[in-house]
Amino acid sequence: MVIPLENQPVASPVSINKRWCKRCGICIAFCPKGVLAAGPDGYPVVVAPEKCIKCRLCELRCPDFSIIVEEGDKNGG
Amino acid sequence: MASQHAKDYLRNAMMPHIWCPGCGHGIILGAILRAIDKAGLDQDKTVIVSGIGCSSRASGYMDFDTLHTTHGRALAFATGIKMAKPELNVIVIMGDGDCSAIGGNHFIHACRRNIDLTAIVFNNSIYGMTSGQYSPLTPRGSFATTAPYGTIEREFDLCDLAIAAGATYVGRGTTYHAQLLSDLIVKGLANKGFSLIEGVSQCPTYFGRKNKKGGPVDMIKWQQEHAVNAVAAAKMTKEQLEGKFIVGELHNSPAPEYIAEYDKIITARRA
Amino acid sequence: MAVERSARLMQGNEACVEGAIAAGCRFYAGYPITPSTEIAELMAATLPRVGGRFIQMEDEIASMAAVIGASLTGTKAMTATSGPGFSLKQENIGYASLTEVPCVIVNVQRSGPSTGLPTSPAQGDVMQSRWGTHGDHPIIVVSPSSVSETYRLTIQAFNLSEKYRNPVILLMDEVVGHMRERVDLHKLDTPIIDRVKPTCLREDYLPYDAPMNGVAPMADFGSGYRSHVTGLIHSKKGFPTSKAEEVDFLIRRLHNKISQNLDEILKYEEYMTDDAEILVLAFGSVARSAYNAVKTARQNGVKAGLFRPITIWPFPETAVAKLAEKVRHIIVPEMNLGQLRLEVERVACSRCQVSGINSIVGELIAPDHILRRIMEV
């Protein structure tokens, strides 16, 4: 989790492991809903968690096993 | 078997891996691990065999019995493992050079035998580990350190080669088509015979730079724009397919598996 | 047993197969090459009958790789070849050496270099059997002089490879490989040694954690230990390392596990060496002629003796050095231009004279030839 909880109306379903992430930008570029953006240090940041549809494309296309989408679909199922 | 994340099958102590930022190999590795999970393979009865090269470093990160062999020979080592203990699931990871250049002979014979191995080739069209030489899968005209004026060699279509040599399940995915790739590997694992899944990957560091392909995002976009699914391709003309490559399930034609045939001899001859 | 065990006429190559099966070999991968092909053919026929598997691979390199793969599952495995194939196998032999995978490689030597004389004997691969693969690697090489010894030494080769987790080369030559002698397998029973396997929990297992002179227990692939095996220099955990102390320890341990256990590894035979003044040092088929020559020399009142290394590598230095103190002259007849003689000279260290009888025309050195030299010196 990279966004302070108090700033978020919706809990982020996406968690990022900065220890393994190499800042390639793939997850940011290919998220269909624009959930992610590059932070000031280049690491991906969840900027729009409410838009996440849990398509998991970020997780599938992350080369570094650094992004995990929690279980279930966008409706919480 | 409970579904797990790909990362749950990694040797955590070895991470982060050595691949460059944006290298596609981690994506293909993830697809393999998801396929293993979906197929419900026993982690203790699955062996990963790899050759030499960037892709072949994958085996070191995978929490199974893993074998990092000599350049080009992974399929031959894997054949020995499978022949000695057919109950093991044997997955072979190779790069484009490892498989089709130095390993070419072992590749065509493994296909021909239809021995129950699942081979995944990480095709980034370059020899990355040695800093950027061309391989038999590098598109003609590309630049590489040993092709400073552009390659003059025609490249193989590895899937065509596999089919011609006798592989019974053949598919191609890309790092863009990560879900497709995983699905193809699941089917390859299920095929009782030799399966080849080619994973088109990107090497932004060498191939990308030498051939002005941009960064990893650009290279994945290129895959998205140039890949045509096999079903759609079947209805397209040669002109329409110019400059494109085909992804999806390319061949699925079961045939008697090598060890099953050999074991008939044991049954008949055992003293 | 797949084959009836009673006294019968047996070919050297056949005895090798019998020995391998008796040792528990249940996988063979190979490629046809004269004069070793009979081994592949007999393995093809015998293995299915004992529940093993045989495969003719596409080339010699693949054969060696498949043997290593099979061994990693806990299955004893062997391949056989001759000169040109032996050259091809070298990279993977080195792999087996570094990764400490037990396996047996039979080289039925023929005349070289290159295609050479495919059907004629030679002993020209002595140095190659020691140094054929690149880098500082240990090796055990044993060489039989008779058909019954081929049977016993093949079992011994498996035993050594299992105990020391190292490839072992059975260095035959075309004479021993193709000759036929009466052999009674019942009389040649040899105890079988199997590799030690771990009994600890997976999380406690370190695949290459061994003391400086020893080997680690070896987990079979598929037994739940999830080991990593690599040809890169590795740590005790099996993963790649370039740390100086880890590299040094591994390479030295690989050498020490052989060099510090010579008592158990070395085998040689001495005939009439107690009071010998002239020593003949010969191995393989040439030792047969040498034995004859020494016997005749003794009958003529010459104090000749025979030292027959059965283990070629490591070379039995201590024993030969001791003899070099006592004798006047060591004659080294070999079917090559003087490869083993180099070792004898090194070890003798000018304590006595050393000369060679060198035949490279694809013919066995006759006893007379050796006798003449004995009489000359």
XYZ file of C-alpha atoms in Angstrom:
725
model
C 0.000 0.000 0.000
C 1.529 3.317 -0.985
C -1.294 5.781 -0.469
C -1.946 6.849 3.144
C -5.228 5.271 4.155
C -6.745 8.527 5.383
C -6.524 9.972 1.869
C -8.451 7.146 0.317
C -12.215 6.793 0.224
C -11.678 3.273 -1.217
C -9.106 0.730 -0.004
C -6.556 -0.002 -2.711
C -6.793 -3.496 -4.091
C -3.327 -3.109 -5.582
C -0.172 -3.448 -3.507
C 3.330 -2.704 -4.728
C 6.594 -4.211 -3.526
C 9.185 -1.475 -3.929
C 12.001 -3.838 -2.964
C 11.570 -5.872 -6.120
C 10.074 -3.254 -8.455
C 12.517 -1.936 -11.083
C 10.370 0.990 -12.223
C 9.930 -0.214 -15.802
C 6.590 1.576 -16.102
C 4.755 -1.302 -17.771
C 2.018 -1.533 -15.151
C 1.330 2.198 -15.383
C 1.263 2.253 -19.183
C -1.029 -0.693 -19.649
C -3.592 -0.238 -16.872
C -6.856 0.160 -18.843
C -8.372 2.378 -16.186
C -5.484 4.646 -15.244
C -5.324 3.396 -11.680
C -1.536 3.818 -11.524
C 0.871 6.656 -12.138
C 4.575 7.194 -11.623
C 5.408 8.657 -8.259
C 8.181 11.213 -7.655
C 10.755 8.418 -7.209
C 9.557 6.603 -10.303
C 7.800 3.811 -8.454
C 4.181 3.199 -9.410
C 1.594 4.778 -7.156
C -2.100 3.916 -6.921
C -3.728 7.229 -7.798
C -7.264 6.062 -8.563
C -8.049 2.934 -6.561
C -11.776 3.351 -7.105
C -11.289 2.833 -10.840
C -9.624 -0.554 -10.396
C -11.641 -3.326 -12.026
C -9.262 -6.055 -10.835
C -8.476 -7.103 -14.372
C -5.051 -8.055 -12.982
C -3.256 -7.013 -16.142
C -0.745 -5.115 -14.014
C 0.047 -8.256 -12.071
C 0.239 -10.395 -15.214
C 2.519 -7.962 -17.001
C 4.796 -7.024 -14.123
C 8.218 -8.542 -14.813
C 9.284 -8.174 -11.202
C 6.465 -9.910 -9.305
C 6.041 -6.585 -7.547
C 2.392 -5.832 -7.956
C -0.370 -7.917 -6.468
C -4.097 -7.453 -6.984
C -6.212 -8.794 -4.171
C -8.648 -11.625 -4.840
C -12.138 -11.083 -6.206
C -13.649 -8.898 -8.948
C -14.410 -5.192 -9.060
C -17.671 -5.701 -7.242
C -15.960 -7.210 -4.259
C -17.004 -10.750 -5.164
C -5.196 -27.170 -5.280
C -5.576 -23.659 -3.884
C -4.814 -20.950 -6.370
C -1.751 -18.925 -5.499
C 0.005 -15.887 -6.848
C 2.908 -16.523 -9.180
C 5.286 -15.056 -6.620
C 4.376 -17.794 -4.169
C 6.318 -20.212 -6.363
C 9.516 -18.168 -6.213
C 12.619 -18.686 -4.113
C 12.188 -15.437 -2.202
C 15.750 -15.410 -0.918
C 17.011 -15.117 -4.515
C 14.835 -12.124 -5.410
C 14.958 -9.521 -6.851
C 16.058 -11.242 -10.049
C 18.974 -10.171 -12.243
C 16.966 -9.160 -15.299
C 17.074 -5.578 -16.509
C 14.218 -3.183 -15.724
C 11.545 -3.810 -18.338
C 12.966 -7.140 -19.538
C 10.081 -9.357 -20.548
C 11.453 -12.527 -19.032
C 9.852 -11.972 -15.654
C 6.474 -11.737 -17.368
C 6.965 -15.066 -19.110
C 8.179 -16.601 -15.856
C 5.023 -15.360 -14.181
C 2.937 -16.940 -16.929
C 4.691 -20.261 -16.382
C 4.142 -20.174 -12.641
C 0.477 -19.312 -13.064
C 0.142 -22.175 -15.506
C 1.782 -24.582 -13.064
C -0.630 -23.403 -10.405
C -3.675 -23.690 -12.655
C -2.604 -27.136 -13.833
C -2.343 -28.239 -10.218
C 1.152 -29.667 -10.617
C 2.817 -31.103 -7.515
C 5.663 -28.741 -6.703
C 7.749 -31.651 -5.449
C 7.281 -33.645 -8.623
C 8.036 -30.879 -11.080
C 11.509 -30.266 -12.464
C 12.576 -27.124 -14.305
C 15.487 -27.495 -16.735
C 17.098 -24.469 -18.333
C 19.994 -23.796 -20.680
C 22.308 -20.797 -20.639
C 21.347 -17.187 -21.165
C 19.232 -14.532 -19.524
C 16.058 -16.586 -19.838
C 17.746 -19.657 -18.456
C 18.512 -17.891 -15.191
C 14.782 -18.299 -14.537
C 15.307 -21.750 -13.065
C 17.280 -20.345 -10.131
C 14.254 -18.337 -9.001
C 11.733 -21.154 -9.162
C 10.928 -23.172 -6.062
C 11.113 -26.656 -7.579
C 13.904 -29.084 -8.386
C 15.793 -26.949 -10.882
C 18.619 -27.711 -13.278
C 20.697 -25.024 -14.960
C 22.581 -26.899 -17.667
C 25.050 -26.256 -20.486
C 24.310 -23.995 -23.451
C 21.837 -25.538 -25.848
C 21.542 -28.876 -24.094
C 18.568 -28.408 -21.771
C 16.293 -30.660 -23.815
C 18.845 -33.479 -23.732
C 19.237 -33.245 -19.948
C 15.456 -33.085 -19.654
C 15.110 -36.195 -21.816
C 17.295 -38.125 -19.384
C 15.298 -36.913 -16.385
C 11.989 -37.824 -17.995
C 13.193 -41.199 -19.264
C 14.505 -42.155 -15.836
C 11.469 -40.886 -13.873
C 8.489 -40.394 -16.210
C 6.226 -39.546 -13.284
C 7.979 -36.170 -12.954
C 6.621 -33.110 -14.761
C 9.530 -31.720 -16.729
C 9.468 -28.139 -17.975
C 12.267 -26.812 -20.148
C 13.143 -23.112 -20.347
C 15.392 -21.842 -23.118
C 16.267 -18.653 -24.910
C 16.009 -18.158 -28.645
C 19.726 -18.721 -29.225
C 20.026 -21.553 -26.736
C 17.130 -23.403 -28.354
C 17.477 -22.717 -32.051
C 21.207 -22.205 -32.566
C 23.429 -24.401 -30.427
C 20.402 -26.374 -29.259
C 18.838 -26.767 -32.694
C 19.656 -30.410 -33.088
C 18.291 -31.348 -29.677
C 15.196 -29.279 -30.385
C 14.208 -31.048 -33.589
C 14.803 -34.475 -32.090
C 12.815 -33.758 -28.949
C 9.971 -32.652 -31.240
C 10.407 -35.739 -33.381
C 10.360 -38.104 -30.435
C 7.258 -36.433 -29.021
C 8.648 -37.009 -25.539
C 6.455 -35.553 -22.783
C 8.272 -32.321 -22.079
C 6.901 -28.782 -22.085
C 9.355 -26.362 -23.627
C 8.963 -22.633 -23.228
C 11.258 -20.492 -25.338
C 11.818 -16.923 -24.200
C 12.272 -15.264 -27.582
C 13.699 -11.783 -27.300
C 15.489 -12.099 -30.665
C 18.915 -11.572 -29.133
C 21.698 -13.102 -27.089
C 21.234 -10.850 -24.101
C 23.586 -12.357 -21.540
C 26.600 -11.891 -23.804
C 25.538 -8.324 -24.563
C 23.592 -8.374 -27.779
C 24.511 -10.781 -30.576
C 21.930 -11.946 -33.076
C 20.278 -15.328 -32.945
C 18.553 -17.529 -35.519
C 15.297 -15.890 -34.448
C 16.492 -12.308 -34.921
C 14.518 -10.712 -37.781
C 16.640 -10.243 -40.902
C 18.057 -6.760 -41.186
C 18.218 -6.200 -37.424
C 21.306 -4.785 -35.793
C 23.368 -6.601 -33.219
C 26.958 -6.506 -32.016
C 27.897 -9.285 -34.445
C 25.719 -7.781 -37.164
C 26.909 -4.171 -37.157
C 25.582 -3.698 -40.694
C 22.356 -5.612 -40.137
C 21.819 -9.383 -40.276
C 21.678 -11.011 -43.691
C 20.294 -14.243 -42.309
C 16.699 -15.274 -42.626
C 15.256 -16.120 -39.274
C 13.504 -19.362 -38.299
C 9.859 -19.430 -37.446
C 10.404 -21.560 -34.365
C 6.795 -22.733 -34.202
C 6.820 -23.806 -37.854
C 10.062 -25.666 -37.172
C 8.564 -27.414 -34.151
C 5.468 -28.470 -36.075
C 7.520 -29.746 -38.997
C 9.757 -31.685 -36.604
C 6.800 -33.394 -34.930
C 5.830 -31.425 -31.835
C 2.223 -32.202 -30.965
C 1.291 -28.981 -29.200
C 2.602 -25.636 -30.367
C 1.583 -22.137 -29.399
C 2.904 -18.613 -29.296
C 2.193 -15.831 -26.853
C 3.890 -12.589 -25.933
C 4.557 -10.535 -22.857
C 1.666 -8.334 -23.958
C -0.551 -11.411 -24.276
C 0.444 -12.627 -20.821
C -2.873 -14.328 -20.098
C -2.885 -16.091 -23.466
C 0.661 -17.219 -22.798
C -0.316 -18.746 -19.504
C -3.330 -20.482 -21.057
C -1.155 -21.948 -23.801
C 1.299 -23.264 -21.231
C -1.542 -24.909 -19.307
C -2.532 -26.728 -22.487
C 1.064 -27.580 -23.222
C 1.450 -29.106 -19.774
C -1.684 -31.150 -20.325
C -0.507 -32.429 -23.703
C 1.007 -35.871 -23.357
C 3.834 -35.296 -25.775
C 6.253 -32.583 -26.787
C 4.815 -29.105 -26.351
C 6.467 -25.903 -27.486
C 5.254 -22.535 -26.357
C 7.147 -19.588 -27.736
C 6.994 -16.496 -25.552
C 7.851 -13.358 -27.497
C 9.726 -11.170 -25.057
C 11.491 -7.828 -25.139
C 15.131 -6.966 -24.505
C 15.085 -3.193 -24.144
C 18.756 -3.108 -23.156
C 20.282 -4.668 -26.278
C 17.824 -5.498 -29.037
C 15.676 -2.494 -28.207
C 18.537 -0.041 -28.100
C 20.414 -1.381 -31.131
C 17.258 -1.361 -33.239
C 15.729 1.825 -31.878
C 12.662 0.092 -30.541
C 12.212 2.419 -27.585
C 11.763 1.300 -24.010
C 9.922 -1.710 -22.602
C 6.508 -0.084 -22.904
C 7.129 0.733 -26.588
C 8.333 -2.783 -27.249
C 5.261 -4.331 -25.647
C 3.053 -1.939 -27.634
C 4.845 -3.174 -30.751
C 3.857 -6.739 -29.854
C 0.266 -5.642 -29.343
C 0.205 -3.950 -32.752
C 1.933 -6.678 -34.725
C 0.423 -9.840 -33.271
C -2.559 -11.441 -34.960
C -4.483 -14.239 -33.353
C -4.322 -17.534 -35.256
C -8.075 -17.692 -35.685
C -8.196 -14.248 -37.271
C -5.036 -14.875 -39.267
C -6.623 -17.863 -40.942
C -9.050 -15.507 -42.643
C -6.488 -12.891 -43.652
C -4.562 -12.548 -46.911
C -0.811 -12.727 -47.258
C -0.700 -8.996 -47.822
C -2.746 -8.330 -44.719
C -0.350 -10.472 -42.693
C 2.756 -8.717 -43.998
C 4.882 -7.597 -41.075
C 2.671 -9.377 -38.550
C 3.247 -12.486 -36.489
C 0.727 -15.045 -35.337
C -0.146 -15.815 -31.738
C -2.394 -18.369 -30.123
C -2.684 -22.100 -30.434
C -0.892 -23.038 -33.644
C -0.908 -26.810 -33.544
C -2.693 -29.369 -31.430
C -2.410 -32.853 -32.812
C -1.813 -35.587 -30.218
C 0.351 -38.541 -31.175
C 1.847 -41.516 -29.307
C 4.193 -40.263 -26.631
C 7.787 -41.526 -26.628
C 8.020 -43.049 -23.168
C 4.558 -44.580 -23.367
C 5.731 -46.349 -26.514
C 9.012 -47.391 -24.894
C 7.202 -48.784 -21.876
C 5.290 -51.135 -24.152
C 8.671 -52.711 -24.850
C 9.388 -53.046 -21.143
C 6.012 -54.643 -20.563
C 6.581 -57.094 -23.384
C 10.192 -57.921 -22.584
C 10.585 -57.689 -18.849
C 12.183 -60.828 -17.481
C 19.394 -61.452 -13.926
C 18.579 -60.816 -17.519
C 21.339 -63.065 -18.761
C 22.163 -66.523 -17.502
C 25.075 -66.330 -15.114
C 27.443 -69.210 -15.730
C 30.909 -69.564 -17.216
C 30.852 -68.614 -20.843
C 32.776 -66.924 -23.577
C 32.214 -63.211 -23.284
C 33.329 -60.143 -25.170
C 34.913 -57.259 -23.262
C 32.162 -54.856 -24.265
C 29.598 -57.412 -23.161
C 31.296 -57.768 -19.789
C 31.018 -54.018 -19.420
C 27.258 -54.210 -19.913
C 26.958 -57.120 -17.486
C 28.931 -55.157 -14.914
C 26.801 -52.066 -15.379
C 23.565 -54.002 -14.921
C 24.983 -55.774 -11.874
C 25.953 -52.388 -10.434
C 22.353 -51.249 -10.790
C 22.622 -49.158 -13.954
C 19.100 -48.651 -15.275
C 19.603 -45.910 -17.852
C 21.828 -45.725 -20.887
C 22.021 -42.981 -23.467
C 24.505 -43.263 -26.272
C 25.411 -42.986 -29.898
C 26.958 -45.661 -32.095
C 30.727 -45.438 -32.553
C 33.265 -48.120 -33.297
C 34.574 -49.949 -31.253
C 32.032 -49.261 -28.520
C 28.793 -49.901 -30.382
C 28.272 -53.359 -28.885
C 27.810 -51.724 -25.500
C 24.941 -49.612 -26.826
C 23.412 -52.587 -28.627
C 23.543 -54.847 -25.592
C 22.175 -52.106 -23.369
C 19.313 -51.602 -25.814
C 18.465 -55.276 -25.537
C 19.082 -55.739 -21.818
C 17.700 -52.641 -20.127
C 14.005 -53.154 -20.920
C 14.296 -56.701 -19.598
C 15.376 -55.368 -16.200
C 12.922 -52.459 -16.182
C 15.479 -49.880 -17.262
C 15.409 -47.567 -20.229
C 17.709 -47.079 -23.185
C 17.799 -44.249 -25.656
C 19.923 -43.655 -28.689
C 20.314 -39.894 -28.598
C 20.905 -37.676 -31.596
C 24.562 -37.187 -30.777
C 27.265 -37.787 -28.195
C 26.725 -34.461 -26.479
C 23.045 -35.213 -25.936
C 23.906 -38.697 -24.683
C 26.125 -37.300 -21.963
C 23.487 -34.736 -21.022
C 20.761 -37.380 -20.797
C 22.963 -39.560 -18.573
C 23.451 -36.667 -16.165
C 19.741 -35.882 -16.191
C 18.873 -39.470 -15.379
C 21.434 -39.649 -12.591
C 19.902 -36.583 -10.966
C 16.702 -38.574 -10.472
C 18.669 -41.183 -8.526
C 19.049 -43.568 -11.472
C 22.509 -44.992 -12.159
C 23.401 -44.089 -15.713
C 26.130 -44.802 -18.240
C 27.249 -43.963 -21.744
C 29.961 -45.422 -23.971
C 31.949 -43.983 -26.838
C 35.348 -43.759 -28.510
C 37.753 -40.945 -29.434
C 35.675 -38.550 -31.557
C 32.651 -39.027 -29.288
C 34.794 -38.682 -26.189
C 35.907 -35.304 -27.498
C 32.294 -34.222 -27.964
C 31.304 -35.257 -24.457
C 33.911 -33.155 -22.695
C 31.823 -30.108 -21.870
C 29.148 -32.172 -20.189
C 31.708 -34.355 -18.406
C 32.982 -31.150 -16.867
C 29.415 -30.261 -15.954
C 29.006 -33.577 -14.135
C 32.305 -33.001 -12.389
C 31.377 -29.546 -11.120
C 27.814 -30.476 -10.179
C 29.029 -33.756 -8.630
C 26.613 -35.980 -10.499
C 27.590 -39.677 -10.445
C 27.918 -41.234 -13.883
C 30.106 -43.644 -15.831
C 31.602 -42.881 -19.220
C 33.164 -45.739 -21.125
C 35.785 -44.827 -23.708
C 36.814 -47.801 -25.818
C 39.913 -46.189 -27.260
C 40.689 -46.413 -30.918
C 43.500 -44.981 -32.955
C 43.397 -41.220 -33.406
C 43.654 -38.323 -33.777
C 40.405 -37.382 -35.497
C 38.660 -40.210 -37.347
C 41.962 -42.114 -37.100
C 41.778 -45.878 -37.461
C 38.237 -46.609 -36.305
C 38.704 -50.322 -35.860
C 42.228 -50.376 -34.431
C 43.325 -50.118 -30.817
C 45.244 -47.294 -29.200
C 45.792 -45.717 -25.812
C 45.966 -42.162 -27.052
C 43.266 -40.699 -24.799
C 45.187 -40.975 -21.523
C 45.814 -37.269 -21.156
C 42.433 -36.371 -22.575
C 40.733 -38.550 -19.988
C 42.470 -36.433 -17.347
C 42.264 -33.003 -18.928
C 39.734 -33.252 -21.751
C 37.303 -30.822 -20.209
C 38.263 -27.254 -19.391
C 39.162 -25.899 -15.984
C 40.552 -27.452 -12.840
C 38.405 -30.525 -12.440
C 38.982 -33.871 -10.706
C 38.448 -37.175 -12.488
C 38.772 -40.873 -11.800
C 39.867 -43.068 -14.696
C 40.173 -46.837 -14.491
C 41.476 -49.219 -17.163
C 40.915 -52.994 -17.365
C 43.240 -55.515 -18.957
C 40.917 -58.481 -19.293
C 37.295 -59.306 -19.880
C 36.627 -60.404 -16.312
C 38.355 -57.298 -15.041
C 36.128 -55.223 -17.310
C 33.127 -56.687 -15.506
C 34.525 -55.964 -12.058
C 35.909 -52.543 -12.941
C 32.617 -51.408 -14.426
C 30.958 -52.146 -11.096
C 33.872 -50.434 -9.357
C 33.461 -47.416 -11.626
C 29.829 -47.074 -10.576
C 30.778 -47.533 -6.931
C 33.403 -44.807 -7.123
C 31.098 -42.436 -8.954
C 28.365 -42.949 -6.358
C 30.665 -42.635 -3.357
C 32.602 -39.622 -4.559
C 29.839 -38.014 -6.613
C 32.084 -37.702 -9.644
C 32.069 -38.897 -13.240
C 34.268 -41.972 -13.627
C 35.795 -42.912 -16.943
C 36.262 -46.549 -17.821
C 39.172 -46.367 -20.234
C 39.135 -49.487 -22.363
C 40.779 -50.081 -25.694
C 39.631 -51.889 -28.776
C 41.579 -55.042 -27.869
C 39.944 -55.486 -24.475
C 36.604 -54.304 -25.845
C 36.458 -56.806 -28.647
C 38.371 -59.771 -27.269
C 36.566 -62.806 -25.921
C 37.548 -64.679 -22.791
C 35.943 -67.271 -20.611
C 34.256 -65.547 -17.726
C 32.295 -66.892 -14.791
C 30.237 -64.011 -13.449
C 29.308 -66.016 -10.340
C 32.918 -65.771 -9.230
C 33.116 -62.025 -9.720
C 30.583 -60.753 -7.194
C 31.412 -57.262 -6.042
C 29.618 -55.251 -3.352
C 27.520 -52.385 -4.684
C 27.776 -48.843 -3.324
C 24.934 -46.342 -3.633
C 25.062 -42.593 -3.130
C 24.114 -41.215 0.243
C 20.806 -39.376 0.258
C 19.684 -36.719 2.733
C 17.297 -37.551 5.529
C 16.900 -34.030 6.907
C 13.990 -31.649 6.334
C 13.872 -29.724 3.086
C 14.530 -26.405 4.818
C 17.674 -27.810 6.433
C 19.139 -29.340 3.288
C 22.169 -27.729 1.669
C 22.977 -29.662 -1.531
C 26.672 -28.838 -1.521
C 27.453 -28.597 2.162
C 30.344 -30.986 2.673
C 33.628 -30.977 4.575
C 36.820 -30.185 2.681
C 37.550 -33.826 1.833
C 34.031 -35.045 1.369
C 30.749 -34.988 -0.487
C 27.273 -33.922 0.503
C 24.279 -36.247 0.529
C 22.569 -36.051 -2.848
C 18.824 -35.595 -3.068
C 17.002 -37.235 -5.953
C 15.053 -34.866 -8.153
C 11.419 -35.475 -7.337
C 11.992 -36.370 -3.683
C 10.852 -33.029 -2.336
C 14.119 -31.229 -1.674
C 13.759 -28.691 -4.479
C 17.496 -28.376 -5.091
C 19.120 -26.087 -7.585
C 21.901 -27.631 -9.652
C 24.002 -25.362 -11.851
C 27.258 -25.408 -13.785
C 28.043 -21.956 -12.400
C 30.403 -21.991 -9.427
C 28.047 -22.289 -6.506
C 27.748 -21.943 -2.763
C 26.780 -24.698 -0.353
C 23.175 -23.871 -1.131
C 23.777 -24.597 -4.795
C 23.225 -21.067 -6.046
C 25.733 -19.112 -8.134
C 28.505 -17.291 -6.312
C 31.633 -15.368 -7.188
C 32.818 -14.781 -3.613
C 36.486 -15.735 -3.492
C 36.259 -17.860 -0.351
C 33.288 -19.813 -1.685
C 34.854 -20.399 -5.105
C 38.125 -21.480 -3.515
C 36.412 -23.845 -1.115
C 34.331 -25.537 -3.785
C 37.095 -26.108 -6.313
C 39.542 -27.325 -3.685
C 36.942 -29.596 -2.123
C 36.184 -31.151 -5.492
C 39.847 -31.988 -5.860
C 40.370 -33.014 -2.270
C 37.489 -35.440 -2.191
C 39.552 -37.493 -4.638
C 43.122 -36.612 -3.741
C 42.616 -37.074 0.000
C 40.956 -40.453 -0.381
C 43.518 -42.233 -2.524
C 43.695 -45.221 -0.178
C 40.193 -46.139 -1.183
C 40.355 -45.020 -4.786
C 43.675 -46.255 -6.136
C 44.018 -49.742 -7.548
C 47.106 -51.237 -9.106
C 48.779 -54.592 -9.485
C 52.418 -55.523 -8.994
C 54.044 -58.640 -10.385
C 57.516 -59.579 -9.249
C 58.449 -56.060 -8.199
C 60.003 -56.935 -4.822
C 63.504 -57.413 -6.192
C 63.014 -56.011 -9.664
C 65.813 -54.056 -11.291
C 63.911 -53.323 -14.466
C 60.283 -52.339 -14.189
C 57.721 -52.418 -16.934
C 54.787 -50.077 -16.309
C 51.841 -50.867 -18.571
C 48.062 -50.737 -18.504
C 45.090 -51.996 -20.470
C 45.713 -54.507 -23.200
C 49.422 -53.663 -23.348
C 49.799 -54.958 -19.795
C 48.960 -58.428 -21.108
C 51.988 -58.331 -23.393
C 54.071 -56.778 -20.632
C 53.149 -59.560 -18.216
C 54.267 -62.104 -20.764
C 57.539 -60.291 -21.411
C 58.347 -59.953 -17.717
C 57.638 -63.619 -17.114
C 59.961 -64.631 -19.959
C 62.658 -62.226 -18.779
C 62.552 -63.758 -15.321
C 62.902 -67.219 -16.862
C 66.041 -65.893 -18.537
C 67.389 -64.691 -15.218
C 66.591 -61.000 -15.603
C 65.091 -59.324 -12.545
C 62.137 -57.753 -14.290
C 58.872 -56.701 -12.719
C 55.518 -55.325 -13.830
C 53.566 -52.462 -12.341
C 50.056 -52.270 -13.753
C 48.064 -49.199 -12.845
C 44.372 -50.075 -12.809
C 43.512 -46.566 -11.712
C 45.131 -44.369 -14.334
C 43.927 -41.105 -12.798
C 44.716 -40.206 -10.138
C 48.051 -41.698 -11.075
C 49.451 -43.984 -8.345
C 52.335 -41.651 -7.586
C 53.437 -42.951 -4.212
C 53.701 -46.535 -5.354
C 55.557 -45.639 -8.541
C 57.904 -43.233 -6.747
C 58.792 -45.998 -4.288
C 59.611 -48.333 -7.145
C 61.639 -45.626 -8.878
C 63.914 -45.631 -5.820
C 64.601 -49.350 -6.180
C 64.755 -50.059 -9.903
C 67.302 -49.023 -12.484
C 64.929 -48.445 -15.335
C 61.227 -48.141 -15.966
C 59.956 -49.099 -19.403
C 56.576 -47.683 -20.340
C 55.055 -49.437 -23.340
C 51.900 -47.709 -24.565
C 49.909 -47.434 -27.748
C 50.498 -43.718 -27.974
C 53.474 -41.385 -28.260
C 54.288 -41.424 -24.556
C 51.403 -39.982 -22.561
C 51.575 -42.075 -19.411
C 55.348 -41.954 -19.610
C 55.113 -38.235 -18.850
C 53.553 -39.111 -15.491
C 56.138 -41.788 -14.791
C 58.980 -39.385 -15.569
C 57.441 -36.712 -13.370
C 56.989 -39.090 -10.477
C 60.301 -40.896 -10.894
C 61.988 -37.532 -10.760
C 65.258 -38.765 -12.232
C 65.656 -41.392 -9.510
C 65.845 -43.940 -12.303
C 65.869 -44.018 -16.082
C 62.575 -44.024 -17.893
C 62.016 -45.000 -21.494
C 58.985 -45.707 -23.601
C 57.893 -48.158 -26.236
C 55.463 -46.277 -28.385
C 53.232 -47.827 -31.007
C 50.811 -45.637 -32.873
C 50.010 -47.822 -35.869
C 46.943 -49.490 -34.432
C 48.604 -52.722 -33.423
C 48.981 -54.215 -29.973
C 52.559 -54.076 -28.709
C 53.833 -57.659 -28.778
C 55.532 -59.293 -25.771
C 58.696 -59.764 -27.811
C 59.037 -56.063 -28.353
C 58.893 -55.408 -24.631
C 61.211 -58.338 -23.880
C 63.815 -57.020 -26.293
C 63.825 -53.674 -24.518
C 64.114 -55.354 -21.124
C 67.136 -57.273 -22.376
C 68.638 -54.149 -23.902
C 68.548 -52.151 -20.716
